[in-house]
Amino acid sequence: MQTALQEKCNKHLNKIADLTAEVDSLSQFKDIRDTTAELERIKLDIERRLDDADRQINALRAQSIKNAEEIRSKARHESAELVRTVQIETDTLRRESNADAKSKRERAAALLDEANIQASAIIKKAEDSAEQIAGDAYRALKEADRLQSVIDALKNSVKGYGNDYVKPTYGLLDELAEMYSFEDAGQELKRARERTKLLVNSGRAAACDYVEAHRSQTAINFVIDAFNGKVDSILARGKTDNYGKLEAEIKDAFALVNQNGVAFRNARITDEYLAARIEELHWATAVHVIREAEKEEQRQIREQIREEEKARREFERAIKDAAKEEAAIQKAMEKMQAQLEKATEEQRAAFELQLSELQDKLAEAEAKNQRALSMAQQTKTGHVYVISNIGSFGENVYKVGMTRRLEPMDRVKELGDASVPFPFDVHAMIWSEDAPALERDLHRYFLRAQMNKVNPRKEFFRLNIEDIKAHVEGLGHQGSWTITAAAAQYRETLEIEKLIESDPVTAQEWTKHQLEYEPQLESDEDENVSD
């Protein structure tokens, strides 16, 4: 296609040259009327043909650039596939823990390094081929892309990065969770750093167009030092939540350093070295993410242990209290029986009524004791609760959790402590013989409605309460539901805010009341400390 277009363009250009020569030969007769008209016709024809040739040339250029880009894209895909294939093999080697595991890990690292070298060679060959096909147009396109990267980097340095470069880190964790622990990720970070050193030592970190070796090496050292200085300070700021921003900063440092290197015969950091330093960022972030995930898991385990311990103490206390109550009722019944035996006919009816009431209380105490004993023995029985806090989290946000306590409301009250400004409203308290399974089912069913898309352990969901109710009842669980949240303190707070805004007297009285309340709180705290 390119050859056909080029031949067509050449024909146009040859025709234009013939017409131009004809114009020149007729110009001496420009004062003759017919010749003048013919001259104008030929000029218009030339302009038309020039426009047509321009379009054909642009089409040829666009097609050449397209073909060049296709070659580059194919090369990138091939190189990425090569690295991915080797990565799978190296991961398999690293997972093995037999006697020669160390040698296999070393072989894995060597394989990966060789794969990266081959990938770079594939891309370099594709770049040369693309440049040969598209010529100046392709070089101009590459230069335009480079300059655009510099412009973007300068804009970011002025405006800041904001939220434009936020990237979720759950992808990092998903890739690593099954295979790596915190220590393993640290080892991978160490290997990534060793690879960057290897690229510098092997002369693949930077390049320069100086012919003289000394000048070339000086310029290369200059851009490597400049780039590494920027990247090291960027990596030092790594956290679990700023991977995307730091990646953008590294790419901007790459663009700016290479722009400054233009003055030194195009001294520049290579794409391979940029990729290696971004790989460092990848593993550094992975270390942070895995460490935080392990901390969160430990926190959840400690929380579960505390909750189980509270439930155990509650069961033990309930069993002890029920036993005491049974003993007291038994003693009262024995006393009442003795009185009944000595009672007259007139007193007997009253004593029998009291004895009947005591028997009912004894049955209640025995049932309570049996329930506490049963729940203590069964580790899965408990309540799944559905609660909301409009003042803290807004409308249609619900927490779905589980507790094994005999008094499940104690757990709800704990959740509404000083960490949130308003108490929770209870929409449902569902008893289940397998409360963990019911909770897990609800969490999975409403997975897409999770408020926190990063931490799956958070139990808040944004959805309609009717949807939760319908699913719970569809599973065969019955319970009392409150659809509309009272949110009493929150709604009362809104009214107080309106009054404070509109009535200075009310505002003054409320302020006075608060100021009187705070010293009392401090006094209570001091008493608690002294106790």
Coordinates of C-alpha atoms in Angstrom, one line a residue:
M1 CA 0.0 0.0 0.0
Q2 CA 2.8 2.4 0.9
T3 CA 4.5 1.7 -2.5
A4 CA 1.3 2.5 -4.4
L5 CA 0.8 5.7 -2.5
Q6 CA 4.3 6.8 -3.1
E7 CA 4.1 6.1 -6.8
K8 CA 0.8 8.1 -6.9
C9 CA 2.5 11.0 -5.1
N10 CA 5.5 10.9 -7.5
K11 CA 3.1 11.0 -10.5
H12 CA 1.4 14.1 -9.0
L13 CA 4.7 15.8 -8.4
N14 CA 5.9 15.0 -12.0
K15 CA 2.7 16.4 -13.4
I16 CA 3.0 19.5 -11.3
A17 CA 6.6 20.0 -12.5
D18 CA 5.4 19.7 -16.2
L19 CA 2.6 22.2 -15.6
T20 CA 4.9 24.6 -13.8
A21 CA 7.3 24.5 -16.8
E22 CA 4.3 25.2 -19.1
V23 CA 3.3 28.2 -17.0
D24 CA 6.9 29.6 -17.3
S25 CA 6.8 29.2 -21.1
L26 CA 3.4 31.0 -21.4
S27 CA 4.3 33.8 -19.0
Q28 CA 5.8 35.8 -21.9
F29 CA 2.4 35.9 -23.6
K30 CA 0.5 37.0 -20.4
D31 CA -0.8 40.1 -22.1
I32 CA -2.8 38.1 -24.7
R33 CA -6.3 37.5 -23.5
D34 CA -6.7 33.7 -24.3
T35 CA -3.2 33.0 -23.0
T36 CA -4.0 34.8 -19.7
A37 CA -7.2 32.6 -19.3
E38 CA -5.2 29.5 -20.0
L39 CA -2.5 30.7 -17.5
E40 CA -5.2 31.1 -14.8
R41 CA -6.6 27.6 -15.6
I42 CA -3.2 26.0 -15.3
K43 CA -2.5 27.8 -12.0
L44 CA -5.7 26.6 -10.6
D45 CA -4.9 23.1 -11.8
I46 CA -1.5 23.3 -10.1
E47 CA -3.0 24.4 -6.8
R48 CA -5.6 21.6 -7.0
R49 CA -2.9 19.1 -7.7
L50 CA -0.7 20.5 -5.0
D51 CA -3.5 20.1 -2.5
D52 CA -4.1 16.5 -3.7
A53 CA -0.4 15.7 -3.5
D54 CA -0.3 17.2 0.0
R55 CA -3.2 15.0 1.1
Q56 CA -1.6 11.9 -0.5
I57 CA 1.7 12.7 1.3
N58 CA 0.0 13.1 4.6
A59 CA -1.9 9.9 4.1
L60 CA 1.4 8.2 3.3
R61 CA 3.0 9.7 6.4
A62 CA 0.1 8.7 8.6
Q63 CA 0.1 5.1 7.2
S64 CA 3.9 4.9 7.8
I65 CA 3.5 6.1 11.3
K66 CA 0.6 3.7 11.9
N67 CA 2.7 0.8 10.6
A68 CA 5.6 1.9 12.7
E69 CA 3.4 2.0 15.8
E70 CA 2.0 -1.4 15.0
I71 CA 5.5 -2.8 14.9
R72 CA 6.3 -1.1 18.2
S73 CA 3.1 -2.3 19.8
K74 CA 3.7 -5.9 18.7
A75 CA 7.3 -5.7 20.0
R76 CA 6.1 -4.4 23.4
H77 CA 3.6 -7.2 23.6
E78 CA 6.2 -9.9 22.6
S79 CA 8.7 -8.5 25.2
A80 CA 6.0 -8.4 27.9
E81 CA 4.9 -11.9 27.1
L82 CA 8.5 -13.1 27.3
V83 CA 9.0 -11.5 30.7
R84 CA 5.7 -12.8 31.9
T85 CA 6.4 -16.4 30.8
V86 CA 9.8 -16.3 32.5
Q87 CA 8.3 -14.6 35.6
I88 CA 5.9 -17.6 36.0
E89 CA 8.8 -20.0 35.8
T90 CA 10.8 -18.0 38.3
D91 CA 7.9 -17.8 40.7
T92 CA 7.6 -21.5 40.6
L93 CA 11.3 -21.9 41.3
R94 CA 11.1 -19.5 44.2
R95 CA 8.2 -21.4 45.8
E96 CA 10.2 -24.6 46.0
S97 CA 11.9 -25.2 49.3
N98 CA 14.0 -28.3 48.7
A99 CA 17.7 -28.8 49.3
D100 CA 18.9 -26.8 46.3
A101 CA 16.3 -24.0 46.7
K102 CA 19.1 -21.4 46.9
S103 CA 20.6 -22.4 43.5
K104 CA 17.1 -22.4 42.0
R105 CA 16.4 -18.9 43.2
E106 CA 19.7 -17.7 41.8
R107 CA 18.8 -19.4 38.5
A108 CA 15.4 -17.7 38.6
A109 CA 17.0 -14.3 39.0
A110 CA 19.4 -15.0 36.1
L111 CA 16.5 -16.2 33.9
L112 CA 14.5 -13.0 34.7
D113 CA 17.5 -10.8 34.0
E114 CA 18.1 -12.6 30.7
A115 CA 14.4 -12.2 29.8
N116 CA 14.6 -8.5 30.4
I117 CA 17.7 -8.2 28.2
Q118 CA 15.9 -10.1 25.4
A119 CA 12.8 -7.9 25.8
S120 CA 14.9 -4.8 25.5
A121 CA 16.6 -6.1 22.3
I122 CA 13.1 -6.9 20.8
I123 CA 12.0 -3.3 21.5
K124 CA 15.2 -1.8 20.2
K125 CA 14.9 -3.8 17.0
A126 CA 11.3 -2.6 16.6
E127 CA 12.3 1.0 17.2
D128 CA 14.9 0.8 14.5
S129 CA 12.5 -0.8 12.1
A130 CA 9.8 1.7 12.8
E131 CA 12.2 4.6 12.3
Q132 CA 13.3 3.1 9.0
I133 CA 9.7 2.8 7.8
A134 CA 8.4 6.2 8.9
G135 CA 11.6 8.2 8.7
D136 CA 11.4 11.8 9.8
A137 CA 7.7 11.6 10.5
Y138 CA 8.3 8.9 13.1
R139 CA 11.2 10.7 14.7
A140 CA 9.1 13.9 14.9
L141 CA 6.3 11.9 16.5
K142 CA 8.7 10.5 19.1
E143 CA 10.1 13.9 19.8
A144 CA 6.6 15.3 20.2
D145 CA 5.8 12.5 22.7
R146 CA 9.0 13.3 24.6
L147 CA 8.3 17.0 24.7
Q148 CA 4.7 16.3 25.8
S149 CA 6.1 14.2 28.7
V150 CA 8.4 17.1 29.7
I151 CA 5.4 19.6 29.6
D152 CA 3.3 17.3 31.7
A153 CA 6.1 16.9 34.2
L154 CA 6.6 20.6 34.5
K155 CA 2.8 21.1 34.9
N156 CA 2.8 18.5 37.7
S157 CA 5.7 20.2 39.4
V158 CA 3.8 23.5 39.4
K159 CA 0.2 22.3 40.1
G160 CA 1.0 19.2 42.2
Y161 CA -0.3 15.7 41.6
G162 CA -3.6 15.9 43.4
N163 CA -5.8 12.8 42.9
D164 CA -5.1 12.4 39.2
Y165 CA -2.5 9.7 39.9
V166 CA -4.2 7.7 42.7
K167 CA -3.9 4.0 42.0
P168 CA -5.5 1.3 44.2
T169 CA -2.9 -1.0 45.9
Y170 CA -5.2 -3.9 46.2
G171 CA -3.9 -5.1 42.8
L172 CA -0.5 -5.4 44.3
L173 CA -1.7 -7.4 47.2
D174 CA -3.9 -9.6 45.0
E175 CA -0.8 -10.6 43.0
L176 CA 1.3 -11.3 46.1
A177 CA -1.1 -12.5 48.8
E178 CA -0.9 -16.2 47.9
M179 CA 2.8 -16.3 47.3
Y180 CA 4.6 -13.8 49.5
S181 CA 4.9 -12.9 53.1
F182 CA 6.3 -9.6 54.4
E183 CA 9.8 -11.2 54.4
D184 CA 9.4 -12.6 50.9
A185 CA 8.4 -9.2 49.5
G186 CA 11.4 -7.7 51.3
Q187 CA 13.6 -10.2 49.5
E188 CA 12.0 -9.3 46.1
L189 CA 12.7 -5.6 46.9
K190 CA 16.3 -6.4 47.6
R191 CA 16.5 -8.3 44.2
A192 CA 14.9 -5.3 42.4
R193 CA 17.6 -3.0 43.9
E194 CA 20.3 -5.4 42.9
R195 CA 19.0 -5.4 39.3
T196 CA 19.2 -1.6 39.1
K197 CA 22.8 -1.8 40.2
L198 CA 23.4 -4.4 37.6
L199 CA 22.0 -2.2 34.8
V200 CA 24.3 0.7 35.9
N201 CA 27.4 -1.6 36.1
S202 CA 26.6 -3.2 32.7
G203 CA 26.1 0.2 31.0
R204 CA 22.4 -0.3 30.3
A205 CA 21.1 2.4 32.6
A206 CA 21.8 5.4 30.3
A207 CA 23.1 6.3 26.9
C208 CA 24.7 9.3 25.2
D209 CA 25.6 10.4 21.6
Y210 CA 29.1 11.7 22.4
V211 CA 31.7 9.9 20.3
E212 CA 34.5 10.4 22.8
A213 CA 34.3 7.7 25.5
H214 CA 35.4 10.0 28.3
R215 CA 32.8 12.7 27.5
S216 CA 30.1 10.1 26.9
Q217 CA 30.8 8.4 30.3
T218 CA 30.8 11.8 32.1
A219 CA 27.5 12.8 30.7
I220 CA 26.0 9.3 31.4
N221 CA 27.2 9.5 35.1
F222 CA 25.7 13.0 35.3
V223 CA 22.2 11.9 34.2
I224 CA 22.3 8.7 36.3
D225 CA 23.2 10.6 39.4
A226 CA 20.5 13.2 38.7
F227 CA 17.8 10.6 38.1
N228 CA 18.8 8.4 41.0
G229 CA 18.8 11.4 43.4
K230 CA 15.2 12.2 42.5
V231 CA 14.1 8.6 42.5
D232 CA 15.7 7.7 45.9
S233 CA 13.9 10.7 47.5
I234 CA 10.6 9.6 45.9
L235 CA 11.0 6.0 47.1
A236 CA 11.7 7.2 50.6
R237 CA 8.2 8.6 50.7
G238 CA 6.6 5.3 49.9
K239 CA 3.4 4.3 51.7
T240 CA 0.5 2.0 51.2
D241 CA -1.7 4.7 49.5
N242 CA 0.5 6.8 47.2
Y243 CA 1.8 4.3 44.7
G244 CA 0.2 6.0 41.7
K245 CA 1.5 9.4 42.6
L246 CA 5.0 8.2 43.2
E247 CA 5.0 6.3 39.9
A248 CA 4.0 9.5 38.1
E249 CA 6.8 11.4 39.9
I250 CA 9.4 8.9 38.8
K251 CA 8.2 9.1 35.2
D252 CA 8.3 12.9 35.4
A253 CA 11.8 12.8 36.8
F254 CA 12.7 10.6 33.8
A255 CA 11.3 13.1 31.4
L256 CA 12.9 16.1 33.0
V257 CA 16.4 14.5 33.4
N258 CA 16.4 13.4 29.8
Q259 CA 15.3 16.9 28.7
N260 CA 18.2 18.4 30.6
G261 CA 20.5 15.7 29.0
V262 CA 19.7 17.0 25.5
A263 CA 22.3 19.7 26.0
F264 CA 25.0 16.9 26.5
R265 CA 24.6 15.2 23.2
N266 CA 21.3 13.6 24.2
A267 CA 22.5 12.0 27.4
R268 CA 19.5 10.0 28.6
I269 CA 18.2 7.4 31.0
T270 CA 17.0 4.3 29.2
D271 CA 13.5 2.9 29.3
E272 CA 14.9 -0.3 30.8
Y273 CA 16.4 1.6 33.7
L274 CA 13.1 3.5 34.2
A275 CA 11.2 0.2 34.3
A276 CA 13.7 -1.2 36.8
R277 CA 13.3 1.7 39.2
I278 CA 9.5 1.5 38.9
E279 CA 9.8 -2.2 39.7
E280 CA 11.6 -1.1 42.9
L281 CA 8.6 1.2 43.8
H282 CA 6.3 -1.8 43.1
W283 CA 8.0 -4.0 45.6
A284 CA 8.6 -1.2 48.1
T285 CA 4.8 -0.5 48.1
A286 CA 4.2 -4.3 48.3
V287 CA 6.2 -4.4 51.4
H288 CA 4.2 -1.6 53.0
V289 CA 0.9 -3.1 51.8
I290 CA 1.7 -6.7 53.0
R291 CA 2.9 -5.3 56.4
E292 CA -0.2 -3.3 56.8
A293 CA -2.4 -6.3 55.8
E294 CA -0.6 -8.5 58.3
K295 CA -1.0 -5.8 61.0
E296 CA -4.7 -5.5 60.2
E297 CA -5.1 -9.3 60.3
Q298 CA -3.4 -9.4 63.7
R299 CA -5.7 -6.6 64.9
Q300 CA -8.7 -8.5 63.7
I301 CA -7.5 -11.7 65.5
R302 CA -6.9 -9.7 68.7
E303 CA -10.4 -8.1 68.4
Q304 CA -11.9 -11.6 67.9
I305 CA -10.0 -12.9 70.9
R306 CA -11.2 -10.0 73.0
E307 CA -14.8 -10.5 71.8
E308 CA -14.7 -14.2 72.5
E309 CA -13.2 -13.5 76.0
K310 CA -16.0 -11.0 76.7
A311 CA -18.5 -13.6 75.6
R312 CA -16.9 -16.3 77.7
R313 CA -16.9 -14.1 80.8
E314 CA -20.5 -13.2 80.1
F315 CA -21.5 -16.8 79.7
E316 CA -19.7 -17.7 82.9
R317 CA -21.3 -14.8 84.8
A318 CA -24.7 -15.7 83.4
I319 CA -24.3 -19.3 84.5
K320 CA -23.1 -18.3 87.9
D321 CA -25.9 -15.7 88.3
A322 CA -28.5 -18.3 87.2
A323 CA -27.2 -20.9 89.6
K324 CA -27.4 -18.3 92.4
E325 CA -30.9 -17.4 91.4
E326 CA -31.9 -21.0 91.3
A327 CA -30.5 -21.6 94.7
A328 CA -32.3 -18.6 96.2
I329 CA -35.6 -19.6 94.6
Q330 CA -35.1 -23.2 95.8
K331 CA -34.4 -22.0 99.3
A332 CA -37.5 -19.7 99.2
M333 CA -39.6 -22.6 97.9
E334 CA -38.4 -24.8 100.7
K335 CA -39.3 -22.1 103.2
M336 CA -42.7 -21.6 101.6
Q337 CA -43.3 -25.4 101.6
A338 CA -42.6 -25.5 105.3
Q339 CA -45.0 -22.6 105.9
L340 CA -47.6 -24.2 103.7
E341 CA -47.6 -27.4 105.8
K342 CA -48.3 -25.3 108.9
A343 CA -50.7 -23.0 107.3
T344 CA -54.5 -22.9 108.0
E345 CA -57.0 -23.4 105.3
E346 CA -57.4 -19.6 104.9
Q347 CA -53.6 -19.1 104.5
R348 CA -53.1 -22.1 102.2
A349 CA -54.5 -20.5 99.1
A350 CA -52.1 -17.5 99.4
F351 CA -49.1 -19.7 100.1
E352 CA -49.9 -21.9 97.1
L353 CA -50.1 -18.9 94.8
Q354 CA -46.7 -17.7 96.0
L355 CA -45.3 -21.2 95.6
S356 CA -46.6 -21.3 92.0
E357 CA -45.0 -18.0 91.3
L358 CA -41.7 -19.2 92.7
Q359 CA -41.9 -22.4 90.5
D360 CA -42.4 -20.1 87.4
K361 CA -39.3 -18.1 88.4
L362 CA -37.3 -21.3 89.0
A363 CA -38.3 -22.5 85.5
E364 CA -37.1 -19.2 84.0
A365 CA -33.8 -19.3 85.9
E366 CA -33.2 -22.9 84.8
A367 CA -34.0 -21.9 81.2
K368 CA -31.6 -19.0 81.4
N369 CA -28.9 -21.2 82.9
Q370 CA -29.4 -23.8 80.2
R371 CA -29.3 -21.1 77.4
A372 CA -26.1 -19.6 78.8
L373 CA -24.6 -23.1 79.1
S374 CA -25.7 -24.0 75.6
M375 CA -24.2 -20.9 74.0
A376 CA -21.0 -21.4 75.9
Q377 CA -20.7 -24.9 74.5
Q378 CA -21.7 -24.0 71.0
T379 CA -19.0 -21.7 69.4
K380 CA -21.1 -20.6 66.4
T381 CA -24.4 -19.6 68.0
G382 CA -24.9 -15.8 68.2
H383 CA -26.6 -12.8 66.7
V384 CA -26.1 -11.0 63.4
Y385 CA -26.9 -7.3 63.7
V386 CA -27.8 -4.7 61.1
I387 CA -27.2 -1.2 62.4
S388 CA -26.8 2.4 61.0
N389 CA -25.5 5.7 62.1
I390 CA -26.9 8.5 59.8
G391 CA -25.2 11.3 61.7
S392 CA -21.8 9.7 61.2
F393 CA -22.0 7.9 57.8
G394 CA -25.1 9.3 56.1
E395 CA -28.2 7.7 54.7
N396 CA -28.4 4.1 53.4
V397 CA -25.1 3.0 55.1
Y398 CA -25.4 -0.1 57.3
K399 CA -23.0 -2.1 59.3
V400 CA -23.6 -5.9 59.2
G401 CA -21.7 -7.7 62.0
M402 CA -21.9 -10.6 64.4
T403 CA -21.6 -11.1 68.2
R404 CA -21.9 -14.2 70.4
R405 CA -22.7 -12.3 73.5
L406 CA -25.8 -13.1 75.6
E407 CA -26.7 -9.4 75.5
P408 CA -25.9 -8.4 71.9
M409 CA -26.8 -4.8 72.6
D410 CA -23.7 -4.5 74.7
R411 CA -21.7 -4.9 71.5
V412 CA -23.7 -2.3 69.7
K413 CA -23.2 0.2 72.5
E414 CA -19.5 -0.4 72.4
L415 CA -19.4 0.4 68.7
G416 CA -21.1 3.7 69.4
D417 CA -18.4 4.8 71.8
A418 CA -16.2 7.9 71.5
S419 CA -15.0 7.0 68.0
V420 CA -18.3 8.2 66.4
P421 CA -20.3 11.3 67.3
F422 CA -23.7 9.6 67.5
P423 CA -25.0 6.2 68.8
F424 CA -26.0 3.5 66.3
D425 CA -29.6 2.6 65.5
V426 CA -30.5 -1.1 65.4
H427 CA -32.5 -2.2 62.4
A428 CA -32.4 -6.0 63.1
M429 CA -30.9 -8.4 65.6
I430 CA -31.1 -11.9 64.1
W431 CA -30.3 -15.0 66.2
S432 CA -28.6 -17.9 64.4
E433 CA -27.2 -21.3 65.2
D434 CA -24.3 -20.4 62.9
A435 CA -23.9 -16.7 63.1
P436 CA -20.5 -16.5 61.4
A437 CA -21.9 -18.3 58.4
L438 CA -24.9 -16.0 58.2
E439 CA -22.6 -12.9 58.5
R440 CA -20.3 -14.3 55.8
D441 CA -23.2 -15.0 53.5
L442 CA -24.5 -11.4 53.9
H443 CA -21.0 -9.9 53.3
R444 CA -20.5 -11.9 50.2
Y445 CA -24.0 -11.3 48.8
F446 CA -23.6 -7.5 49.2
L447 CA -19.9 -7.5 48.2
R448 CA -20.3 -4.8 45.5
A449 CA -22.0 -2.5 48.0
Q450 CA -19.0 -2.4 50.3
M451 CA -18.2 1.2 51.4
N452 CA -14.4 0.5 51.7
K453 CA -13.3 -1.1 48.4
V454 CA -9.7 -1.4 49.7
N455 CA -10.2 -3.2 53.1
P456 CA -12.7 -6.1 52.8
R457 CA -12.7 -6.5 56.6
K458 CA -14.7 -3.3 57.0
E459 CA -18.4 -4.2 57.5
F460 CA -20.1 -1.1 56.2
F461 CA -22.3 -1.3 53.1
R462 CA -24.2 1.3 51.0
L463 CA -27.6 -0.1 50.1
N464 CA -31.3 -0.2 50.9
I465 CA -32.4 -1.8 54.2
E466 CA -35.2 -3.6 52.3
D467 CA -32.6 -5.4 50.3
I468 CA -30.9 -6.7 53.4
K469 CA -34.2 -7.7 55.0
A470 CA -35.3 -9.5 51.8
H471 CA -32.1 -11.5 51.6
V472 CA -32.1 -12.5 55.3
E473 CA -35.7 -13.6 55.1
G474 CA -34.9 -15.5 51.8
L475 CA -32.4 -17.5 53.8
G476 CA -35.1 -18.5 56.2
H477 CA -34.2 -16.3 59.1
Q478 CA -37.0 -14.4 60.9
G479 CA -36.7 -11.4 63.2
S480 CA -38.1 -8.0 64.1
W481 CA -37.0 -5.2 61.7
T482 CA -37.0 -1.5 62.1
I483 CA -36.8 0.1 58.6
T484 CA -36.6 3.8 59.5
A485 CA -33.7 4.8 61.8
A486 CA -34.6 7.1 64.7
A487 CA -31.2 8.9 64.7
A488 CA -32.6 10.9 67.6
Q489 CA -29.5 12.7 68.7
Y490 CA -28.5 13.5 65.2
R491 CA -31.9 15.0 64.3
E492 CA -32.0 16.9 67.6
T493 CA -28.5 18.2 66.8
L494 CA -29.8 19.6 63.5
E495 CA -32.6 21.4 65.2
I496 CA -30.2 22.9 67.8
E497 CA -27.9 24.1 65.0
K498 CA -30.9 25.9 63.3
L499 CA -31.8 27.5 66.6
I500 CA -28.2 28.6 67.3
E501 CA -28.0 30.1 63.8
S502 CA -31.3 32.0 64.1
D503 CA -31.5 32.9 67.9
P504 CA -28.5 34.6 69.6
V505 CA -30.0 34.0 73.1
T506 CA -30.3 30.3 72.4
A507 CA -26.7 30.2 71.1
Q508 CA -25.5 31.9 74.3
E509 CA -27.4 29.5 76.6
W510 CA -26.2 26.5 74.7
T511 CA -22.6 27.7 74.8
K512 CA -22.9 28.4 78.6
H513 CA -24.3 24.9 79.1
Q514 CA -21.4 23.3 77.2
L515 CA -18.8 25.3 79.1
E516 CA -20.3 24.1 82.4
Y517 CA -20.4 20.5 81.2
E518 CA -16.7 20.3 80.2
P519 CA -15.2 21.0 83.7
Q520 CA -17.6 18.4 85.1
L521 CA -16.2 15.9 82.6
E522 CA -12.6 16.7 83.5
S523 CA -13.6 16.3 87.2
D524 CA -15.1 12.9 86.5
E525 CA -12.0 11.8 84.6
D526 CA -9.7 12.9 87.5
E527 CA -11.8 10.9 90.0
N528 CA -11.6 7.8 87.7
V529 CA -7.8 8.1 87.5
S530 CA -7.5 8.5 91.3
D531 CA -9.7 5.4 91.8

